[in-house]
Coordinates of C-alpha atoms in Angstrom, one line a residue:
X7 CA -0.1 0.1 0.0
X8 CA 2.8 2.3 0.9
X9 CA 4.5 1.8 -2.5
X10 CA 1.4 2.7 -4.2
X11 CA 1.3 6.0 -2.4
X12 CA 4.9 6.6 -3.3
X13 CA 4.4 5.7 -7.0
X14 CA 1.4 8.0 -7.3
X15 CA 3.2 10.9 -5.5
X16 CA 5.9 10.7 -8.2
X17 CA 3.5 10.8 -11.2
X18 CA 1.1 13.6 -10.4
X19 CA 1.8 15.7 -13.4
X20 CA -0.7 13.5 -15.2
X21 CA -3.5 14.3 -12.8
X22 CA -6.1 16.8 -14.2
X23 CA -7.6 19.6 -12.2
X24 CA -9.8 18.4 -9.3
X25 CA -12.4 20.6 -7.7
X26 CA -15.2 20.2 -5.2
X27 CA -18.6 21.5 -5.4
X28 CA -18.8 23.9 -2.4
X29 CA -21.9 26.1 -2.2
X30 CA -21.8 29.8 -2.0
X31 CA -23.2 30.8 1.3
X32 CA -23.7 34.3 2.8
X33 CA -20.8 36.7 2.8
X34 CA -18.7 37.0 6.0
X35 CA -17.4 40.6 5.4
X36 CA -20.0 42.1 7.7
X37 CA -20.3 43.0 11.4
X38 CA -21.1 39.4 12.3
X39 CA -17.6 38.3 11.3
X40 CA -15.2 41.3 11.2
X41 CA -11.7 40.5 10.1
X42 CA -12.6 37.1 8.5
X43 CA -11.5 36.2 5.0
X44 CA -13.7 33.1 5.2
X45 CA -15.5 30.8 7.7
X46 CA -15.3 27.0 7.3
X47 CA -17.5 25.0 9.7
X48 CA -17.7 28.2 11.9
X49 CA -13.9 28.4 12.1
X50 CA -12.3 31.7 10.9
X51 CA -9.6 32.0 8.4
X52 CA -8.7 35.6 9.4
X53 CA -7.4 38.2 7.1
X54 CA -4.2 38.3 9.2
X55 CA -3.7 34.5 8.4
X56 CA -4.3 35.0 4.8
X57 CA -2.1 38.1 4.4
X58 CA 0.7 36.2 6.4
X59 CA 0.8 33.4 3.9
X60 CA 0.6 35.8 1.1
X61 CA 3.5 37.9 2.6
X62 CA 5.7 34.9 2.9
X63 CA 5.4 34.1 -0.7
X64 CA 6.0 37.7 -1.7
X65 CA 9.0 38.0 0.5
X66 CA 10.5 34.8 -1.2
X67 CA 9.7 36.1 -4.5
X68 CA 11.5 39.3 -4.0
X69 CA 14.6 37.6 -2.9
X70 CA 14.6 35.2 -5.7
X71 CA 16.2 35.8 -9.2
X72 CA 13.5 37.1 -11.7
X73 CA 11.4 38.0 -8.6
X74 CA 9.6 40.8 -10.3
X75 CA 8.5 38.5 -13.1
X76 CA 7.2 36.0 -10.6
X77 CA 5.2 38.7 -8.8
X78 CA 3.7 39.9 -12.1
X79 CA 2.7 36.3 -13.0
X80 CA 1.0 35.8 -9.6
X81 CA -1.1 38.8 -9.5
X82 CA -4.0 37.0 -8.1
X83 CA -2.1 35.4 -5.3
X84 CA -4.4 36.6 -2.4
X85 CA -7.4 34.8 -3.9
X86 CA -5.4 31.8 -4.9
X87 CA -4.0 31.5 -1.5
X88 CA -7.4 31.8 0.2
X89 CA -8.8 29.2 -2.2
X90 CA -6.1 26.9 -1.1
X91 CA -6.5 27.6 2.6
X92 CA -10.2 26.6 2.3
X93 CA -9.3 23.5 0.3
X94 CA -6.9 22.4 3.1
X95 CA -9.7 22.4 5.7
X96 CA -11.9 20.3 3.2
X97 CA -9.0 17.7 2.8
X98 CA -8.5 17.6 6.5
X99 CA -12.1 16.9 7.2
X100 CA -12.3 14.3 4.4
X101 CA -9.1 12.6 5.9
X102 CA -10.8 12.6 9.3
X103 CA -13.9 11.0 7.9
X104 CA -11.8 8.4 5.9
X105 CA -9.8 7.6 9.0
X106 CA -6.5 8.3 7.3
X107 CA -3.5 10.5 8.2
X108 CA 0.1 11.4 7.1
X109 CA 3.0 11.1 9.4
X110 CA 5.9 13.5 9.7
X111 CA 8.1 10.6 8.6
X112 CA 6.0 10.2 5.4
X113 CA 6.3 13.9 4.6
X114 CA 10.1 14.0 5.1
X115 CA 10.5 10.8 3.0
X116 CA 8.8 12.3 0.0
X117 CA 10.5 15.6 0.5
X118 CA 13.9 13.9 0.4
X119 CA 12.9 12.2 -2.8
X120 CA 11.9 15.5 -4.3
X121 CA 15.0 17.2 -3.3
X122 CA 17.3 14.4 -4.9
X123 CA 15.3 14.7 -8.0
X124 CA 15.6 18.5 -8.1
X125 CA 19.3 18.5 -7.2
X126 CA 19.0 19.9 -3.7
X127 CA 16.7 21.6 -1.3
X128 CA 17.3 25.0 -2.8
X129 CA 16.5 23.8 -6.3
X130 CA 13.3 22.3 -5.1
X131 CA 12.3 25.5 -3.2
X132 CA 13.0 27.6 -6.3
X133 CA 11.0 25.4 -8.5
X134 CA 7.8 25.3 -6.4
X135 CA 8.2 29.0 -5.8
X136 CA 8.4 29.8 -9.5
X137 CA 5.7 27.3 -10.6
X138 CA 3.2 27.3 -8.0
X139 CA 3.9 30.2 -5.6
X140 CA 4.8 28.0 -2.7
X141 CA 6.8 29.7 0.0
X142 CA 9.8 27.6 1.3
X143 CA 8.1 27.1 4.7
X144 CA 4.9 25.9 3.1
X145 CA 6.5 22.9 1.1
X146 CA 6.0 20.4 3.9
X147 CA 2.4 21.4 4.3
X148 CA 1.8 21.2 0.5
X149 CA 3.3 17.7 0.5
X150 CA 1.1 16.6 3.4
X151 CA -2.0 17.9 1.7
X152 CA -1.1 16.0 -1.4
X153 CA -0.5 12.8 0.4
X154 CA -3.7 13.2 2.3
X155 CA -5.7 13.5 -0.9
X156 CA -3.9 10.4 -2.3
X157 CA -4.8 8.4 1.0
X158 CA -8.4 9.6 0.8
X159 CA -8.7 8.3 -2.7
X160 CA -7.1 5.0 -1.7
X161 CA -9.5 4.6 1.2
X162 CA -12.5 5.1 -1.3
X163 CA -11.1 2.7 -3.8
X164 CA -10.4 5.5 -6.3
X165 CA -7.4 5.5 -8.6
X166 CA -6.7 9.2 -9.6
X167 CA -4.8 8.1 -12.7
X168 CA -7.8 6.2 -14.1
X169 CA -10.2 7.7 -16.8
X170 CA -12.9 8.4 -14.2
X171 CA -10.6 8.8 -11.2
X172 CA -10.7 12.6 -11.2
X173 CA -14.4 12.8 -11.2
X174 CA -14.7 10.1 -8.5
X175 CA -12.4 11.9 -6.2
X176 CA -14.1 15.3 -6.9
X177 CA -17.4 13.8 -6.1
X178 CA -16.1 12.4 -2.7
X179 CA -14.5 15.7 -1.7
X180 CA -17.7 17.5 -2.8
X181 CA -19.8 15.4 -0.3
X182 CA -17.5 16.6 2.4
X183 CA -17.4 20.3 1.5
X184 CA -21.2 20.6 1.2
X185 CA -21.4 19.9 4.9
X186 CA -18.8 22.6 5.9
X187 CA -20.8 25.8 5.6
X188 CA -18.2 27.7 3.7
X189 CA -18.7 31.3 4.0
X190 CA -16.4 33.8 1.9
X191 CA -15.7 37.4 2.3
X192 CA -16.8 39.1 -1.0
X193 CA -13.8 41.2 -1.1
X194 CA -12.0 38.1 -2.2
X195 CA -14.5 37.3 -4.9
X196 CA -17.3 34.9 -4.7
X197 CA -17.5 31.0 -4.6
X198 CA -18.3 29.7 -8.0
X199 CA -20.6 26.7 -7.3
X200 CA -20.4 25.4 -10.9
X201 CA -16.6 25.5 -11.0
X202 CA -16.2 25.0 -7.2
X203 CA -13.6 27.5 -6.6
X204 CA -13.1 31.2 -5.9
X205 CA -13.6 33.3 -8.9
X206 CA -10.4 33.6 -10.7
X207 CA -8.7 30.6 -9.1
X208 CA -7.8 27.5 -11.0
X209 CA -6.4 25.0 -8.4
X210 CA -6.4 21.3 -8.8
X211 CA -6.9 19.1 -5.7
X212 CA -3.6 17.4 -6.5
X213 CA -0.8 19.7 -7.5
X214 CA 2.4 18.5 -9.0
X215 CA 5.0 18.9 -6.2
X216 CA 6.8 15.9 -7.5
X217 CA 8.4 14.7 -10.8
X218 CA 7.6 17.7 -13.0
X219 CA 8.6 20.3 -10.5
X220 CA 11.8 18.5 -9.7
X221 CA 12.7 18.1 -13.3
X222 CA 12.1 21.7 -14.1
X223 CA 14.1 22.5 -11.0
X224 CA 17.1 20.9 -12.6
X225 CA 16.7 23.1 -15.6
X226 CA 16.7 26.3 -13.7

């Protein structure tokens, strides 16, 4: 079973965009929820938390070669980041429901593999910052989320690489998200129920933090 997780973690560039159908509820940018970027199951994602994560990416971009270009290419970073923070909570709930988890050791094992493929830790950090606007301190969390999604799929008997795997996984995560009362501050856009994402965001459930990123890292 573990080998299957390892194989899928190294071939995620073939996985199509996966989104969950999360209903748009009432806006939270009002007196009832001051300072909230979103509410998920009543838990706040504060504007301070959102801006902290965005700021970490911007700081890393400014310090990187071609930083100005990266900043221009990630103009919708705040909305994309909030979209990702909401998705993290959906994945956490789905993992709890499925009775699966990811250990620190698993995350470190995969990260070590990626660093070897990329040619070192700095090369991996550079590749993920450039390709996906992932700050260095968020890499472990991104790997953990990816492994959780894989384990959720495995627990449900879903092969994400199969012709219908994407739709099946999306349906499973959609069931979870519909119970979570997701409530988004309208200043960050609106939740598109048809596309199941914040307007302007195009984020797959499974992001390639593996083979493709490492290969490009070697070329940078």
